[in-house]
Coordinates of C-alpha atoms in Angstrom, one line a residue:
X22 CA 53.2 38.0 -11.0
X23 CA 49.4 38.5 -11.2
X24 CA 48.8 35.6 -8.7
X25 CA 51.4 37.0 -6.3
X26 CA 49.6 40.4 -6.3
X27 CA 46.2 38.7 -5.5
X28 CA 47.7 36.8 -2.6
X29 CA 49.3 39.9 -1.1
X30 CA 45.9 41.7 -1.5
X31 CA 44.1 39.0 0.4
X32 CA 46.6 39.0 3.2
X33 CA 46.4 42.8 3.4
X34 CA 42.6 42.5 3.6
X35 CA 42.8 40.0 6.4
X36 CA 45.1 42.2 8.4
X37 CA 42.8 45.1 7.8
X38 CA 39.8 43.2 9.0
X39 CA 41.5 42.1 12.2
X40 CA 42.0 45.8 13.0
X41 CA 38.2 46.3 13.1
X42 CA 36.6 47.0 16.5
X43 CA 34.5 43.9 16.6
X44 CA 37.5 41.6 16.4
X45 CA 39.4 43.3 19.2
X46 CA 40.0 41.5 22.5
X47 CA 38.9 43.7 25.4
X48 CA 41.9 45.0 27.4
X49 CA 42.1 46.7 30.8
X50 CA 44.0 50.0 31.5
X51 CA 47.3 48.0 31.8
X52 CA 46.8 46.3 28.4
X53 CA 45.9 42.9 29.9
X54 CA 43.2 40.8 28.4
X55 CA 39.9 41.5 30.1
X56 CA 37.8 38.4 30.6
X57 CA 34.1 39.1 31.2
X58 CA 31.3 36.9 32.3
X59 CA 27.7 36.8 31.1
X60 CA 24.9 38.9 32.6
X61 CA 22.3 37.0 34.6
X62 CA 18.8 37.6 35.9
X63 CA 16.7 36.4 38.8
X64 CA 13.1 37.3 39.7
X65 CA 10.3 37.0 42.1
X66 CA 8.1 35.2 39.6
X67 CA 4.3 35.7 39.5
X68 CA 1.4 33.5 40.3
X69 CA -2.3 33.8 39.6
X70 CA -2.7 35.4 43.0
X71 CA 0.0 38.1 42.6
X72 CA -0.3 41.6 41.3
X73 CA 3.3 42.2 40.2
X74 CA 6.7 40.7 39.6
X75 CA 10.3 42.0 39.8
X76 CA 13.3 41.1 37.8
X77 CA 16.9 41.9 38.9
X78 CA 19.7 41.8 36.4
X79 CA 23.4 41.4 37.4
X80 CA 25.6 42.8 34.7
X81 CA 29.0 41.5 33.5
X82 CA 30.4 44.5 31.6
X83 CA 28.2 47.5 32.7
X84 CA 29.5 50.0 35.3
X85 CA 27.8 51.7 38.2
X86 CA 25.7 54.6 36.9
X87 CA 25.2 53.1 33.4
X88 CA 21.6 53.5 32.1
X89 CA 19.6 50.6 30.8
X90 CA 16.5 50.7 28.8
X91 CA 14.0 48.0 29.8
X92 CA 10.9 46.8 27.9
X93 CA 8.6 43.8 27.7
X94 CA 8.3 41.5 24.6
X95 CA 5.3 39.2 24.0
X96 CA 4.0 37.1 21.3
X97 CA 1.4 39.1 19.4
X98 CA 0.1 39.8 15.9
X99 CA 2.1 42.5 14.1
X100 CA 0.4 45.9 13.8
X101 CA 0.4 45.6 10.0
X102 CA -1.6 42.4 10.3
X103 CA -0.8 38.8 9.7
X104 CA -1.8 35.3 10.8
X105 CA 1.3 34.4 12.8
X106 CA 2.2 35.9 16.2
X107 CA 5.7 37.4 16.6
X108 CA 7.7 38.3 19.7
X109 CA 7.3 42.1 19.6
X110 CA 7.7 45.0 22.1
X111 CA 4.7 45.8 24.2
X112 CA 3.5 49.3 24.0
X113 CA 3.8 51.4 27.2
X114 CA 6.3 49.0 28.9
X115 CA 9.5 51.0 28.2
X116 CA 11.4 52.0 31.4
X117 CA 14.8 53.4 32.2
X118 CA 16.9 52.0 35.1
X119 CA 20.3 52.8 36.4
X120 CA 22.9 50.2 37.3
X121 CA 23.8 50.3 41.0
X122 CA 27.1 50.0 42.8
X123 CA 26.6 46.3 43.0
X124 CA 26.2 46.2 39.2
X125 CA 22.5 45.2 39.4
X126 CA 19.3 46.9 38.2
X127 CA 15.8 45.9 39.1
X128 CA 12.5 46.5 37.4
X129 CA 8.9 45.8 38.4
X130 CA 5.8 45.3 36.3
X131 CA 2.2 44.7 37.2
X132 CA 0.3 41.7 35.7
X133 CA -1.8 44.2 33.8
X134 CA 1.2 45.9 32.2
X135 CA 2.6 42.5 31.2
X136 CA -0.8 41.2 30.0
X137 CA -0.5 38.2 32.3
X138 CA -4.0 36.8 33.0
X139 CA -3.7 33.1 33.6
X140 CA -1.3 30.1 34.0
X141 CA 1.1 29.8 31.1
X142 CA 0.9 33.5 30.0
X143 CA 4.4 34.8 29.6
X144 CA 6.6 37.8 28.7
X145 CA 10.3 38.4 28.1
X146 CA 12.0 41.2 30.0
X147 CA 14.7 42.9 28.0
X148 CA 17.5 45.1 29.4
X149 CA 19.5 46.9 26.7
X150 CA 22.2 49.5 27.1
X151 CA 25.4 50.8 25.6
X152 CA 27.5 48.7 27.9
X153 CA 25.6 45.5 28.5
X154 CA 22.5 43.4 27.8
X155 CA 20.3 41.0 29.8
X156 CA 16.9 39.2 29.4
X157 CA 14.6 37.1 31.4
X158 CA 11.5 35.0 30.7
X159 CA 8.6 35.4 33.2
X160 CA 5.8 32.9 33.2
X161 CA 2.6 33.1 35.3
X162 CA 2.0 29.9 37.3
X163 CA -1.1 28.7 39.2
X164 CA -0.8 29.6 42.9
X165 CA -2.5 26.3 43.9
X166 CA -1.4 22.8 43.3
X167 CA -3.2 19.5 44.1
X168 CA -1.9 16.0 44.5
X169 CA -3.8 12.9 43.3
X170 CA -5.9 11.4 46.1
X171 CA -3.5 10.1 48.7
X172 CA -3.5 7.7 51.7
X173 CA -0.7 9.1 53.8
X174 CA 2.1 9.6 51.2
X175 CA 0.8 7.0 48.8
X176 CA -1.2 8.1 45.7
X177 CA -4.1 5.7 45.0
X178 CA -6.9 5.2 42.5
X179 CA -10.2 5.9 44.3
X180 CA -12.3 2.7 44.8
X181 CA -15.9 2.3 45.6
X182 CA -15.4 1.7 49.3
X183 CA -16.4 3.7 52.4
X184 CA -12.7 4.6 53.1
X185 CA -11.4 8.1 52.7
X186 CA -8.4 9.4 50.8
X187 CA -7.3 13.0 50.6
X188 CA -6.3 15.6 48.0
X189 CA -3.3 17.5 49.3
X190 CA -3.8 21.1 48.1
X191 CA -1.3 23.8 48.6
X192 CA -1.7 27.6 47.8
X193 CA 1.6 29.4 47.4
X194 CA 1.6 33.0 46.0
X195 CA 5.0 34.3 45.0
X196 CA 4.3 37.4 47.2
X197 CA 4.3 35.5 50.5
X198 CA 2.6 32.9 52.7
X199 CA -1.1 32.4 52.0
X200 CA -3.3 33.0 55.0
X201 CA -6.6 32.6 53.3
X202 CA -9.0 29.7 52.9
X203 CA -9.6 27.1 50.2
X204 CA -13.1 26.4 48.9
X205 CA -13.5 22.9 47.6
X206 CA -16.4 21.8 45.4
X207 CA -17.4 18.7 43.6
X208 CA -19.8 17.6 40.8
X209 CA -20.7 13.9 40.1
X210 CA -20.9 13.8 36.4
X211 CA -20.8 16.6 33.8
X212 CA -24.5 17.3 34.3
X213 CA -24.3 17.2 38.1
X214 CA -24.7 20.2 40.4
X215 CA -21.7 21.7 42.0
X216 CA -21.7 21.3 45.8
X217 CA -19.3 22.1 48.6
X218 CA -17.1 19.2 49.8
X219 CA -17.8 18.5 53.5
X220 CA -15.4 20.6 55.5
X221 CA -15.1 23.4 53.0
X222 CA -13.8 26.1 53.3
X223 CA -10.6 24.7 54.5
X224 CA -8.2 26.8 56.6
X225 CA -5.1 26.6 58.8
X226 CA -2.0 24.5 58.1
X227 CA -1.2 23.5 54.6
X228 CA -1.5 21.2 52.7
X229 CA -5.3 21.5 52.9
X230 CA -6.7 18.0 53.2
X231 CA -9.7 17.6 51.0
X232 CA -11.5 14.3 51.5
X233 CA -12.7 11.9 48.8
X234 CA -14.5 8.6 49.2
X235 CA -15.8 6.0 46.9
X236 CA -19.2 6.4 48.6
X237 CA -19.3 9.9 47.3
X238 CA -20.0 8.6 43.8
X239 CA -23.6 7.7 42.8
X240 CA -24.2 4.3 41.2
X241 CA -23.7 4.5 37.5
X242 CA -21.8 7.8 37.8
X243 CA -18.0 7.0 37.8
X244 CA -16.7 10.5 37.3
X245 CA -16.3 13.3 39.9
X246 CA -15.1 16.8 39.0
X247 CA -13.4 18.8 41.8
X248 CA -12.8 22.5 41.9
X249 CA -10.4 24.2 44.3
X250 CA -10.6 28.0 44.7
X251 CA -8.4 30.4 46.6
X252 CA -8.6 34.2 46.8
X253 CA -6.0 36.9 47.6
X254 CA -7.2 40.5 47.3
X255 CA -9.0 40.9 44.0
X256 CA -7.5 37.8 42.5
X257 CA -8.9 34.2 42.5
X258 CA -7.1 31.1 41.5
X259 CA -9.1 28.0 40.4
X260 CA -7.7 24.6 39.7
X261 CA -9.7 21.5 38.8
X262 CA -9.3 17.7 39.0
X263 CA -11.2 14.9 37.5
X264 CA -11.4 11.6 39.3
X265 CA -12.7 8.3 37.9
X266 CA -13.7 5.8 40.5
X267 CA -13.0 2.1 40.0
X268 CA -14.3 -1.1 41.6
X269 CA -12.5 -2.2 44.8
X270 CA -9.1 -3.7 44.0
X271 CA -5.8 -4.9 45.5
X272 CA -3.4 -2.0 45.5
X273 CA -0.1 -3.9 45.2
X274 CA 1.4 -6.7 43.2
X275 CA 4.7 -8.2 44.2
X276 CA 7.2 -11.0 43.1
X277 CA 8.5 -13.5 45.7
X278 CA 10.2 -16.9 46.1
X279 CA 10.5 -19.4 48.9
X280 CA 13.4 -21.9 48.9
X281 CA 13.4 -25.1 51.0
X282 CA 15.7 -24.9 54.0
X283 CA 17.8 -22.0 55.2
X284 CA 17.0 -18.3 55.5
X285 CA 14.6 -18.0 52.5
X286 CA 12.1 -20.7 53.2
X287 CA 9.6 -18.1 54.4
X288 CA 8.1 -14.8 53.2
X289 CA 6.8 -11.8 55.0
X290 CA 4.0 -10.8 52.6
X291 CA 3.7 -7.3 54.2
X292 CA 7.3 -6.3 53.5
X293 CA 8.0 -8.9 50.7
X294 CA 11.2 -9.9 52.5
X295 CA 12.7 -13.4 52.7
X296 CA 12.8 -14.9 56.2
X297 CA 13.4 -18.4 57.6
X298 CA 10.4 -20.8 57.9
X299 CA 10.4 -20.5 61.7
X300 CA 10.7 -16.7 61.7
X301 CA 7.8 -14.9 63.5
X302 CA 7.1 -12.9 60.3
X303 CA 6.9 -15.8 57.9
X304 CA 3.3 -15.4 56.7
X305 CA 3.9 -18.1 54.1
X306 CA 6.6 -20.8 54.0
X307 CA 7.7 -24.2 52.8
X308 CA 8.9 -27.0 55.1
X309 CA 9.7 -30.5 54.1
X310 CA 7.8 -30.1 50.8
X311 CA 6.9 -27.3 48.5
X312 CA 3.3 -27.0 49.9
X313 CA 2.7 -23.3 50.7
X314 CA 1.4 -22.7 54.2
X315 CA 1.9 -20.4 57.2
X316 CA 5.3 -20.4 58.9
X317 CA 5.4 -22.4 62.1
X318 CA 6.3 -19.5 64.5
X319 CA 3.9 -17.1 62.8
X320 CA 1.0 -19.6 63.2
X321 CA 2.0 -20.4 66.8
X322 CA 1.5 -16.7 67.6
X323 CA -2.2 -17.1 66.9
X324 CA -2.2 -15.9 63.2
X325 CA -4.0 -17.8 60.5
X326 CA -3.8 -18.2 56.7
X327 CA -6.1 -20.2 54.5
X328 CA -6.3 -20.8 50.8
X329 CA -9.0 -21.4 48.2
X330 CA -8.3 -22.2 44.5
X331 CA -8.8 -19.3 42.2
X332 CA -8.7 -18.6 38.5
X333 CA -6.7 -16.6 36.0
X334 CA -9.7 -14.4 35.3
X335 CA -10.1 -13.4 38.9
X336 CA -6.4 -12.6 39.2
X337 CA -6.3 -10.6 36.0
X338 CA -9.5 -8.7 36.7
X339 CA -8.3 -7.8 40.2
X340 CA -11.7 -7.0 41.6
X341 CA -11.3 -7.5 45.4
X342 CA -15.0 -7.8 46.0
X343 CA -15.3 -10.7 43.5
X344 CA -12.2 -12.4 44.9
X345 CA -13.3 -12.2 48.5
X346 CA -16.8 -13.5 47.5
X347 CA -15.0 -16.5 45.7
X348 CA -13.1 -17.2 48.9
X349 CA -16.2 -17.2 51.0
X350 CA -17.9 -19.5 48.5
X351 CA -15.0 -22.0 48.5
X352 CA -13.6 -24.6 50.9
X353 CA -10.6 -23.1 52.7
X354 CA -7.5 -25.2 53.2
X355 CA -4.4 -24.5 55.3
X356 CA -2.0 -25.4 52.4
X357 CA -1.7 -24.5 48.7
X358 CA -0.2 -27.0 46.3
X359 CA 1.9 -25.0 43.8
X360 CA 1.5 -27.6 41.0
X361 CA -2.2 -28.3 41.4
X362 CA -4.9 -26.9 39.2
X363 CA -4.2 -23.7 37.3
X364 CA -1.8 -22.4 39.9
X365 CA -4.0 -19.6 41.2
X366 CA -5.0 -19.3 44.9
X367 CA -7.0 -16.8 47.0
X368 CA -5.7 -16.4 50.5
X369 CA -7.0 -14.9 53.7
X370 CA -4.5 -14.0 56.4
X371 CA -5.6 -12.8 59.8
X372 CA -3.2 -11.2 62.3
X373 CA -5.6 -9.7 64.8
X374 CA -9.2 -8.8 65.7
X375 CA -9.5 -5.5 63.9
X376 CA -10.9 -5.2 60.4
X377 CA -7.5 -4.0 59.1
X378 CA -5.9 -7.1 60.5
X379 CA -7.5 -9.2 57.8
X380 CA -5.5 -9.5 54.6
X381 CA -7.1 -11.0 51.5
X382 CA -5.1 -11.5 48.3
X383 CA -4.3 -13.8 45.4
X384 CA -1.2 -15.8 44.6
X385 CA -0.1 -16.7 41.0
X386 CA 2.4 -19.5 40.9
X387 CA 5.1 -18.6 38.3
X388 CA 7.8 -21.3 38.6
X389 CA 8.3 -24.5 40.6
X390 CA 11.8 -26.2 40.8
X391 CA 11.1 -29.7 42.2
X392 CA 12.5 -30.3 45.7
X393 CA 13.9 -26.8 45.7
X394 CA 11.8 -23.6 45.4
X395 CA 8.6 -22.0 44.4
X396 CA 8.3 -18.6 42.7
X397 CA 5.1 -16.7 42.7
X398 CA 3.4 -13.3 42.2
X399 CA 0.9 -12.0 44.7
X400 CA -1.7 -9.3 45.1
X401 CA -2.2 -7.7 48.5
X402 CA -3.8 -4.7 50.2
X403 CA -7.5 -4.1 49.6
X404 CA -8.0 -1.5 52.4
X405 CA -6.5 2.0 52.6
X406 CA -5.4 1.1 56.2
X407 CA -3.2 -1.7 54.8
X408 CA -1.1 0.9 53.0
X409 CA 0.3 1.9 56.4
X410 CA 1.8 -1.5 57.0
X411 CA 2.5 -3.0 53.6
X412 CA 5.8 -1.9 52.1

């Protein structure tokens, strides 16, 4: 009997709990279940060149005319002291907003009110009312962005050559299109003196194209610091980039195979595509044997390719200056035997009379199937201009 009384008491307690308000399912005026969504927020954002930001909340359960209290929260040390920061309300940021007919409410804060001073600084915007709640995170971002040095759309490592690559720098405040200028400065080494990059300040169409050349670096100084500054009103954005120059090198390394007979007996080294031996784009090919040479139609068009034996050290080091010097010091041949020596060859292919029509590179033989095929790896492209034609 005692056990039965306990069970009845538990069941009564469960029923009583289910009658509490926080277990009730919202109903409309007709008694139907009211399904509600979740409030959302969107904002203008803020950059290092902006003075303020706006956040707009769209409410799910609030009604037009409802009042929301808004304030900012930020990581800070508690007033009573301590060694760990806490997410706490910011003094002086409390505001009152009214929900509009479209069930939205907006609030605006200045960067000073939100204590946003540099990239990464952030606050949380809290909407709180009797009928709904919303919150948003606002993070200050740098207005300017820079790519690595580029040749066209291709990012490259800057080499000690006279050719020029470009930083692509954009300045994009959240408040609108930037119409100001970009000041670009450089310093060769940490103890060097800051100087304007030729062409600075840059204006007009973005991205701003800031030049960089291997010849800008002094001998023995391999590091160049760059500083890009943009100003809007009383605010200035500064971003920096550090570039380490390297010795001249071949930009690209590819895998290829030529197969005796048929449509794969040749290779277009520029596109790394298989072609027939007599195709006009067969820069290398095999015909009758596995000796690597220029394709018959490609050679007939006035192009040339020559080979000099190389070494594993030259290939692995990938210093184009040393490789070209080794070619010039060797005895060029019009064929390369894939099974002779160490299997490394330097090549020189010439397709025209301009400097960019000369393609040096190296071949590393990786597999030979007798009377069938040769697989190889090759380096190509030692001029920025080559990147426009090599795929």
